[in-house]
Tab-separated table of C-alpha atoms in Angstrom:
chain	number	residue	atom	x	y	z
S	1	MET	CA	16.203	-64.494	175.773
S	2	THR	CA	13.612	-62.540	177.797
S	3	ASP	CA	15.973	-62.446	180.815
S	4	GLU	CA	18.677	-60.990	178.569
S	5	LYS	CA	16.294	-58.274	177.331
S	6	LEU	CA	15.369	-57.365	180.915
S	7	HIS	CA	18.956	-57.047	182.136
S	8	ALA	CA	18.963	-53.226	181.853
S	9	TYR	CA	15.573	-53.026	183.611
S	10	ARG	CA	16.757	-55.106	186.556
S	11	ASP	CA	20.163	-53.432	186.683
S	12	LYS	CA	18.608	-49.963	187.148
S	13	ARG	CA	16.287	-50.756	190.038
S	14	ASP	CA	15.860	-52.664	193.276
S	15	THR	CA	12.345	-53.997	192.735
S	16	ASP	CA	12.011	-55.009	196.394
S	17	ALA	CA	12.493	-51.377	197.394
S	18	SER	CA	10.699	-49.743	194.458
S	19	GLY	CA	7.629	-51.981	194.537
S	20	GLU	CA	7.835	-52.527	190.775
S	21	PRO	CA	7.361	-55.953	189.166
S	22	SER	CA	10.546	-58.020	188.976
S	23	GLY	CA	9.551	-59.652	185.702
S	24	LYS	CA	10.426	-63.104	186.944
S	25	GLY	CA	7.956	-65.608	185.533
S	26	SER	CA	5.991	-63.025	183.528
S	27	ALA	CA	3.927	-64.738	180.854
S	28	PRO	CA	2.506	-63.522	177.549
S	29	THR	CA	-0.970	-62.067	177.623
S	30	SER	CA	-3.854	-64.506	177.285
S	31	ASP	CA	-5.354	-62.522	174.399
S	32	ASP	CA	-4.352	-63.521	170.879
S	33	ARG	CA	-3.423	-59.907	170.210
S	34	PRO	CA	-0.483	-58.215	171.938
S	35	VAL	CA	-1.142	-55.268	174.224
S	36	PHE	CA	0.020	-51.701	174.453
S	37	VAL	CA	0.014	-49.601	177.600
S	38	VAL	CA	0.517	-45.905	178.287
S	39	GLN	CA	1.484	-45.158	181.872
S	40	ARG	CA	1.304	-41.656	183.327
S	41	HIS	CA	4.464	-41.352	185.401
S	42	ASP	CA	4.776	-38.427	187.774
S	43	ALA	CA	8.476	-38.627	188.610
S	44	SER	CA	11.062	-35.821	188.689
S	45	ARG	CA	9.110	-34.638	185.644
S	46	LEU	CA	5.651	-35.726	184.572
S	47	HIS	CA	5.793	-37.855	181.418
S	48	PHE	CA	4.033	-40.740	179.724
S	49	ASP	CA	5.588	-44.161	179.107
S	50	LEU	CA	4.447	-45.874	175.904
S	51	ARG	CA	4.964	-49.641	175.843
S	52	PHE	CA	4.244	-52.400	173.323
S	53	GLU	CA	4.239	-56.127	173.993
S	54	ILE	CA	6.869	-57.399	171.560
S	55	ALA	CA	8.845	-60.657	171.707
S	56	GLY	CA	8.148	-61.383	175.373
S	57	VAL	CA	8.776	-57.911	176.841
S	58	LEU	CA	7.277	-54.430	176.841
S	59	VAL	CA	9.365	-52.376	174.410
S	60	SER	CA	9.213	-48.875	175.860
S	61	TRP	CA	9.540	-45.179	175.110
S	62	ALA	CA	9.296	-42.146	177.408
S	63	VAL	CA	7.091	-39.492	175.802
S	64	PRO	CA	7.581	-36.209	177.720
S	65	LYS	CA	4.391	-34.517	176.499
S	66	GLY	CA	2.402	-37.714	176.043
S	67	PRO	CA	0.737	-39.014	172.869
S	68	SER	CA	-1.295	-36.559	170.803
S	69	VAL	CA	-4.395	-37.428	168.783
S	70	ASP	CA	-3.773	-34.410	166.514
S	71	PRO	CA	-1.972	-35.562	163.323
S	72	ARG	CA	-0.285	-32.152	163.044
S	73	GLU	CA	1.680	-32.665	166.277
S	74	LYS	CA	4.966	-34.538	166.507
S	75	ARG	CA	5.958	-35.843	169.905
S	76	LEU	CA	9.461	-36.740	171.040
S	77	ALA	CA	9.715	-40.349	172.251
S	78	VAL	CA	12.942	-41.520	173.894
S	79	ARG	CA	13.618	-45.253	173.824
S	80	VAL	CA	14.142	-46.633	177.314
S	81	GLU	CA	14.877	-50.101	178.653
S	82	ASP	CA	12.490	-52.970	177.909
S	83	HIS	CA	10.092	-53.696	180.774
S	84	PRO	CA	8.618	-57.052	181.891
S	85	LEU	CA	5.132	-57.989	180.733
S	86	ASP	CA	3.718	-57.798	184.250
S	87	TYR	CA	4.508	-54.072	184.233
S	88	ALA	CA	1.513	-53.595	181.903
S	89	ASP	CA	-0.949	-53.303	184.793
S	90	PHE	CA	1.433	-51.799	187.363
S	91	GLU	CA	0.139	-48.828	189.346
S	92	GLY	CA	1.531	-47.399	192.537
S	93	ARG	CA	4.254	-45.393	194.185
S	94	ILE	CA	7.828	-46.131	193.130
S	95	GLY	CA	10.099	-45.838	196.133
S	96	GLU	CA	13.220	-43.749	196.464
S	97	GLY	CA	15.699	-44.156	193.637
S	98	TYR	CA	15.384	-44.596	189.880
S	99	GLY	CA	11.949	-43.497	188.617
S	100	GLU	CA	10.742	-42.388	192.061
S	101	GLY	CA	7.165	-41.129	191.869
S	102	THR	CA	3.671	-42.367	191.021
S	103	VAL	CA	2.480	-44.461	188.083
S	104	ILE	CA	-1.017	-45.122	186.747
S	105	VAL	CA	-2.222	-47.010	183.678
S	106	TRP	CA	-3.472	-44.083	181.624
S	107	ASP	CA	-4.565	-46.247	178.675
S	108	THR	CA	-4.236	-49.832	177.509
S	109	GLY	CA	-5.671	-52.318	175.053
S	110	PRO	CA	-4.711	-54.582	172.177
S	111	TYR	CA	-2.756	-53.341	169.200
S	112	GLU	CA	-1.730	-54.623	165.805
S	113	SER	CA	1.352	-53.869	163.754
S	114	LEU	CA	0.673	-52.171	160.417
S	115	THR	CA	4.330	-51.914	159.442
S	116	GLN	CA	5.249	-53.019	155.948
S	117	ARG	CA	8.450	-53.357	153.967
S	118	ASP	CA	8.246	-53.487	150.177
S	119	GLY	CA	4.479	-53.949	150.469
S	120	GLU	CA	4.801	-56.967	152.788
S	121	PRO	CA	3.869	-56.915	156.500
S	122	ILE	CA	6.730	-57.228	158.978
S	123	ASP	CA	6.432	-58.042	162.652
S	124	ALA	CA	6.790	-55.397	165.339
S	125	ASP	CA	10.156	-56.690	166.557
S	126	ALA	CA	11.705	-56.298	163.091
S	127	ALA	CA	10.005	-52.924	162.687
S	128	VAL	CA	11.559	-51.552	165.888
S	129	ARG	CA	15.000	-52.800	164.870
S	130	ALA	CA	14.535	-51.105	161.480
S	131	GLY	CA	13.543	-47.829	163.144
S	132	HIS	CA	9.939	-47.477	162.001
S	133	LEU	CA	6.864	-48.939	163.711
S	134	LYS	CA	3.304	-48.291	162.586
S	135	VAL	CA	0.498	-49.645	164.775
S	136	ARG	CA	-3.264	-49.546	165.226
S	137	LEU	CA	-4.316	-49.039	168.845
S	138	HIS	CA	-7.577	-50.236	170.374
S	139	GLY	CA	-7.529	-48.322	173.652
S	140	SER	CA	-10.041	-46.317	175.647
S	141	LYS	CA	-8.361	-42.943	175.053
S	142	LEU	CA	-6.176	-43.725	172.042
S	143	THR	CA	-7.582	-45.403	168.930
S	144	GLY	CA	-6.483	-45.740	165.355
S	145	ALA	CA	-3.060	-45.682	163.744
S	146	PHE	CA	0.140	-44.162	165.123
S	147	ALA	CA	3.685	-44.177	163.777
S	148	LEU	CA	7.003	-44.185	165.629
S	149	THR	CA	10.127	-43.286	163.651
S	150	ARG	CA	13.713	-43.265	164.898
S	151	THR	CA	15.461	-39.984	164.158
S	152	GLY	CA	18.865	-40.481	165.793
S	153	SER	CA	20.365	-40.626	169.253
S	154	ARG	CA	21.324	-38.233	172.019
S	155	ASP	CA	23.296	-38.995	175.171
S	156	GLY	CA	23.324	-42.650	174.143
S	157	LYS	CA	19.530	-42.904	173.912
S	158	GLU	CA	17.542	-43.420	170.731
S	159	GLN	CA	15.344	-40.461	169.818
S	160	TRP	CA	12.078	-41.229	168.026
S	161	ILE	CA	9.112	-39.172	166.829
S	162	LEU	CA	5.540	-40.287	167.609
S	163	VAL	CA	2.735	-39.063	165.334
S	164	LYS	CA	-0.976	-39.792	164.978
S	165	ILE	CA	-2.052	-40.960	161.534
S	166	ASP	CA	-5.012	-38.973	160.179
S	167	ASP	CA	-7.858	-41.498	160.500
S	168	ASP	CA	-11.102	-41.971	162.457
S	169	GLY	CA	-9.173	-41.885	165.742
S	170	ALA	CA	-7.662	-38.471	165.021
S	171	ASP	CA	-9.040	-35.314	166.621
S	172	ARG	CA	-7.465	-31.887	166.214
S	173	ARG	CA	-9.311	-30.461	169.222
S	174	ARG	CA	-9.167	-33.190	171.863
S	175	ARG	CA	-6.289	-33.053	174.380
S	176	PRO	CA	-6.576	-36.325	176.315
S	177	THR	CA	-3.232	-36.065	178.140
S	178	SER	CA	-4.284	-32.838	179.845
S	179	THR	CA	-8.023	-33.465	180.279
S	180	GLN	CA	-8.210	-37.197	181.090
S	181	ASN	CA	-5.805	-37.844	183.948
S	182	GLU	CA	-7.390	-40.935	185.479
S	183	SER	CA	-6.379	-44.587	185.270
S	184	VAL	CA	-8.423	-46.709	182.879
S	185	LEU	CA	-8.035	-49.629	185.297
S	186	THR	CA	-8.900	-48.084	188.658
S	187	GLY	CA	-10.106	-44.529	188.030
S	188	ARG	CA	-7.343	-43.214	190.311
S	189	THR	CA	-5.082	-40.289	189.449
S	190	ASN	CA	-1.399	-39.834	190.274
S	191	GLU	CA	-2.502	-37.342	192.902
S	192	ASP	CA	-4.720	-39.991	194.523
S	193	LEU	CA	-1.651	-42.222	194.894
S	194	GLU	CA	0.251	-39.351	196.561
S	195	ASP	CA	-2.506	-39.124	199.165
S	196	GLU	CA	-2.682	-42.837	199.940
């Protein structure tokens, strides 16, 4: 089933040339809780890729302006192809072709699904299929609850809206996507990767 979910990922790229993980033999995380990752991707346009470990893959969205911690701000999130689990700690330069540019792990950590239907919890996989996912993040830069809601589609891609829930992790003044540009794993920036 995981191979089937990764068909679009593998079809779009030559991982030998791009340097990206192939996803062959990727295993679930060792932690009891699934992980999320936000990767800062400086490609043809700078954007942030938001990914959640769900049902053996990283279910992914491209967020052009990146996540906001201000509950008043709504951010467009475009659903993209599922990525393999070993992409969660991928950093480096993607070679010529699809996604060409630099990638760092901007934030990562465990998460939990808060999604409910009729007052009962539902798992993240069912929540994504239903078009509404609410999660609590335990990252270094992003903490607290966020909600993703599908709003429709454009050019064959699902359009979603990402919002911060107003809780202890919210901050109307902090702008982490523009002030904290370093990797939480290595301390490198996208610019550092350009210079390597």
